[in-house]
mmCIF file of C-alpha atoms in Angstrom:
data_model
loop_
_atom_site.group_PDB
_atom_site.id
_atom_site.type_symbol
_atom_site.label_atom_id
_atom_site.label_comp_id
_atom_site.label_asym_id
_atom_site.label_seq_id
_atom_site.Cartn_x
_atom_site.Cartn_y
_atom_site.Cartn_z
ATOM 1 C CA MET A 1 10.146 4.816 58.883
ATOM 2 C CA GLU A 2 11.262 8.427 59.245
ATOM 3 C CA ASN A 3 8.935 11.291 60.187
ATOM 4 C CA ASN A 4 9.671 14.619 58.474
ATOM 5 C CA ASN A 5 7.783 17.657 59.823
ATOM 6 C CA GLN A 6 6.690 19.885 56.932
ATOM 7 C CA GLU A 7 3.315 21.331 55.947
ATOM 8 C CA TYR A 8 1.865 17.862 56.523
ATOM 9 C CA ASN A 9 3.166 14.761 58.225
ATOM 10 C CA THR A 10 5.293 12.608 55.985
ATOM 11 C CA VAL A 11 7.066 9.275 56.182
ATOM 12 C CA THR A 12 9.848 7.867 54.070
ATOM 13 C CA LEU A 13 9.224 4.305 52.937
ATOM 14 C CA MET A 14 11.793 1.777 51.815
ATOM 15 C CA LEU A 15 10.106 0.020 48.901
ATOM 16 C CA ASP A 16 10.604 -3.596 47.834
ATOM 17 C CA ASP A 17 13.132 -2.529 45.166
ATOM 18 C CA ASN A 18 15.232 -0.774 47.880
ATOM 19 C CA THR A 19 14.296 2.731 46.706
ATOM 20 C CA GLU A 20 13.014 5.343 49.118
ATOM 21 C CA CYS A 21 9.701 7.105 48.618
ATOM 22 C CA GLU A 22 8.520 10.090 50.644
ATOM 23 C CA CYS A 23 4.778 9.949 51.327
ATOM 24 C CA ALA A 24 2.246 12.253 52.950
ATOM 25 C CA ILE A 25 0.140 10.617 55.645
ATOM 26 C CA ILE A 26 -3.472 10.902 54.532
ATOM 27 C CA ARG A 27 -5.136 9.114 57.403
ATOM 28 C CA ILE A 28 -4.977 6.241 59.874
ATOM 29 C CA PHE A 29 -8.298 4.389 60.021
ATOM 30 C CA PRO A 30 -9.865 1.154 61.274
ATOM 31 C CA ALA A 31 -11.180 -1.591 59.008
ATOM 32 C CA GLY A 32 -12.239 -4.978 60.325
ATOM 33 C CA ASP A 33 -10.083 -5.911 63.318
ATOM 34 C CA ASN A 34 -7.021 -3.828 62.365
ATOM 35 C CA ASP A 35 -5.894 -0.267 61.807
ATOM 36 C CA TYR A 36 -4.544 0.862 58.450
ATOM 37 C CA ILE A 37 -2.681 3.846 57.082
ATOM 38 C CA ALA A 38 -3.209 5.587 53.750
ATOM 39 C CA LEU A 39 -0.116 7.234 52.253
ATOM 40 C CA LEU A 40 0.171 9.536 49.242
ATOM 41 C CA PRO A 41 3.523 9.296 47.408
ATOM 42 C CA LEU A 42 5.045 12.751 46.858
ATOM 43 C CA GLU A 43 7.508 11.784 44.144
ATOM 44 C CA GLY A 44 7.974 9.436 41.218
ATOM 45 C CA GLU A 45 5.556 7.604 38.983
ATOM 46 C CA ALA A 46 3.179 6.712 41.833
ATOM 47 C CA ALA A 47 2.799 10.419 42.668
ATOM 48 C CA ASP A 48 2.235 11.270 39.004
ATOM 49 C CA ASN A 49 -0.566 8.680 38.861
ATOM 50 C CA ASP A 50 -2.184 9.841 42.154
ATOM 51 C CA GLU A 51 -1.718 6.389 43.668
ATOM 52 C CA VAL A 52 -2.421 5.783 47.346
ATOM 53 C CA TYR A 53 -0.487 3.210 49.345
ATOM 54 C CA LEU A 54 -2.434 1.255 51.968
ATOM 55 C CA TYR A 55 -0.650 -0.610 54.793
ATOM 56 C CA ARG A 56 -1.646 -2.389 57.968
ATOM 57 C CA TYR A 57 -0.667 -0.052 60.816
ATOM 58 C CA LYS A 58 0.436 -1.022 64.339
ATOM 59 C CA VAL A 59 2.155 0.770 67.184
ATOM 60 C CA GLU A 60 4.639 -1.203 69.254
ATOM 61 C CA GLY A 61 5.049 -0.776 73.020
ATOM 62 C CA ASP A 62 7.710 1.942 72.619
ATOM 63 C CA ASN A 63 5.334 3.978 70.374
ATOM 64 C CA GLU A 64 7.213 2.892 67.260
ATOM 65 C CA PRO A 65 4.831 2.678 64.284
ATOM 66 C CA ILE A 66 4.999 -0.508 62.237
ATOM 67 C CA LEU A 67 3.701 -0.788 58.663
ATOM 68 C CA GLU A 68 2.898 -4.233 57.325
ATOM 69 C CA ASN A 69 1.964 -5.241 53.798
ATOM 70 C CA ILE A 70 -1.596 -6.315 53.201
ATOM 71 C CA GLU A 71 -1.199 -9.946 52.168
ATOM 72 C CA SER A 72 -4.606 -11.164 51.002
ATOM 73 C CA ASP A 73 -6.992 -9.938 48.333
ATOM 74 C CA GLU A 74 -9.869 -10.141 50.832
ATOM 75 C CA GLU A 75 -8.088 -7.892 53.328
ATOM 76 C CA TYR A 76 -7.110 -5.444 50.580
ATOM 77 C CA GLU A 77 -10.727 -5.288 49.372
ATOM 78 C CA LEU A 78 -11.948 -4.586 52.917
ATOM 79 C CA VAL A 79 -9.388 -1.814 53.421
ATOM 80 C CA SER A 80 -9.987 -0.271 49.994
ATOM 81 C CA GLU A 81 -13.739 -0.108 50.578
ATOM 82 C CA ALA A 82 -13.257 1.484 54.017
ATOM 83 C CA PHE A 83 -10.876 4.068 52.578
ATOM 84 C CA GLU A 84 -13.281 4.890 49.707
ATOM 85 C CA LYS A 85 -16.091 5.475 52.218
ATOM 86 C CA ILE A 86 -13.843 7.851 54.161
ATOM 87 C CA LYS A 87 -12.952 9.739 50.971
ATOM 88 C CA GLU A 88 -16.615 10.036 49.960
ATOM 89 C CA GLY A 89 -17.537 11.310 53.440
ATOM 90 C CA GLN A 90 -14.776 13.927 53.286
ATOM 91 C CA LYS A 91 -15.957 15.042 49.842
ATOM 92 C CA ALA A 92 -19.534 15.376 51.090
ATOM 93 C CA ASP A 93 -18.373 17.468 54.064
ATOM 94 C CA PHE A 94 -16.246 19.638 51.768
ATOM 95 C CA TYR A 95 -19.108 20.263 49.323
ATOM 96 C CA LYS A 96 -21.526 20.975 52.175
ATOM 97 C CA GLU A 97 -19.124 23.582 53.560
ATOM 98 C CA MET A 98 -18.680 25.106 50.101
ATOM 99 C CA ALA A 99 -22.456 25.408 49.742
ATOM 100 C CA VAL A 100 -22.865 27.499 52.890
ATOM 101 C CA THR A 101 -19.766 29.716 52.875
ATOM 102 C CA ASP A 102 -18.340 32.382 50.627
ATOM 103 C CA THR A 103 -15.132 30.916 49.195
ATOM 104 C CA MET A 104 -13.261 34.216 49.209
ATOM 105 C CA THR A 105 -14.098 35.451 52.725
ATOM 106 C CA GLY A 106 -15.095 32.238 54.516
ATOM 107 C CA VAL A 107 -18.203 34.024 55.840
ATOM 108 C CA TYR A 108 -21.489 32.139 55.967
ATOM 109 C CA ASN A 109 -23.710 32.969 52.994
ATOM 110 C CA ARG A 110 -27.438 33.291 52.369
ATOM 111 C CA SER A 111 -27.848 29.509 52.055
ATOM 112 C CA ALA A 112 -26.391 29.088 55.540
ATOM 113 C CA PHE A 113 -28.755 31.737 56.880
ATOM 114 C CA GLU A 114 -31.760 30.077 55.263
ATOM 115 C CA GLU A 115 -30.732 26.695 56.672
ATOM 116 C CA TRP A 116 -30.298 28.217 60.154
ATOM 117 C CA GLU A 117 -33.629 30.037 59.853
ATOM 118 C CA TYR A 118 -35.422 26.808 58.887
ATOM 119 C CA GLU A 119 -33.901 24.910 61.844
ATOM 120 C CA THR A 120 -34.391 27.679 64.429
ATOM 121 C CA SER A 121 -37.634 28.383 66.237
ATOM 122 C CA ASP A 122 -36.417 30.852 68.887
ATOM 123 C CA TYR A 123 -34.800 33.949 67.396
ATOM 124 C CA GLU A 124 -34.371 35.775 70.704
ATOM 125 C CA GLY A 125 -30.808 36.939 71.328
ATOM 126 C CA TYR A 126 -29.758 36.935 67.650
ATOM 127 C CA SER A 127 -28.912 39.876 65.421
ATOM 128 C CA ILE A 128 -28.360 40.100 61.700
ATOM 129 C CA ALA A 129 -25.797 42.405 60.146
ATOM 130 C CA THR A 130 -25.617 43.215 56.458
ATOM 131 C CA PHE A 131 -22.927 45.068 54.561
ATOM 132 C CA ASP A 132 -22.887 47.124 51.409
ATOM 133 C CA LEU A 133 -19.626 48.178 49.798
ATOM 134 C CA ASN A 134 -19.892 51.537 48.090
ATOM 135 C CA ASN A 135 -18.870 51.491 44.432
ATOM 136 C CA LEU A 136 -18.252 47.719 44.267
ATOM 137 C CA LYS A 137 -20.189 47.425 40.996
ATOM 138 C CA TRP A 138 -18.216 50.334 39.533
ATOM 139 C CA CYS A 139 -14.947 48.707 40.684
ATOM 140 C CA ASN A 140 -15.886 45.362 39.086
ATOM 141 C CA ASP A 141 -17.123 46.980 35.855
ATOM 142 C CA ASN A 142 -14.212 49.392 35.374
ATOM 143 C CA LEU A 143 -11.228 47.771 37.103
ATOM 144 C CA GLY A 144 -12.149 44.093 36.803
ATOM 145 C CA HIS A 145 -13.325 41.412 39.188
ATOM 146 C CA ALA A 146 -9.843 40.818 40.605
ATOM 147 C CA ALA A 147 -9.832 44.445 41.783
ATOM 148 C CA GLY A 148 -13.363 43.974 43.141
ATOM 149 C CA ASP A 149 -12.211 40.892 45.071
ATOM 150 C CA ALA A 150 -9.283 42.849 46.517
ATOM 151 C CA TYR A 151 -11.715 45.626 47.481
ATOM 152 C CA ILE A 152 -13.932 43.132 49.342
ATOM 153 C CA GLN A 153 -10.953 41.626 51.161
ATOM 154 C CA ALA A 154 -9.528 45.022 52.180
#
C-alpha cells in the first residue's frame, strides 16, 4: 500500500486481477471487534459508479497498515451498517451547519441567532452587530446576482 499526499490522503491498491487502483481514504472506523477502512476509488468503473471499498484495517508493530478482505457475509453486513450510520451522521451534521450559516460568507445567520437566543438565558457580555450594504438591491437588480455576490464578498 502506497500513501500519496495530495488534497486528501490516498492509497494505491493492488486488486485481485493485478491492476492498481488509486483510492481516497474516506475514514477508518470501528465495527464489532475490529477496525475497518472505507476507500473511494478515484479511477475506473468503480469510481464512475461511486463504489466504496471496505476492508478490515490493522496496523502492525512497525506502524505498517495492513488491509484484509472481509471474508464473511455477516462481517460485511456489520461493517456496511456501521459505515452507513457514519455517512448518515455526517450528512445530518452537514445539513445542520448549512441551516445556520450563510453559504457564501460562512457567517452565522438568523436561524443560528434564534437558536442561540432560545438556549441562552444570560445575555450579559454579548453584543450584536448588523450590516447594511448600500445599493445592494440596485446592484442585484441592474448588474445581476453574481455582481451582488461579489459586492458582498468584497
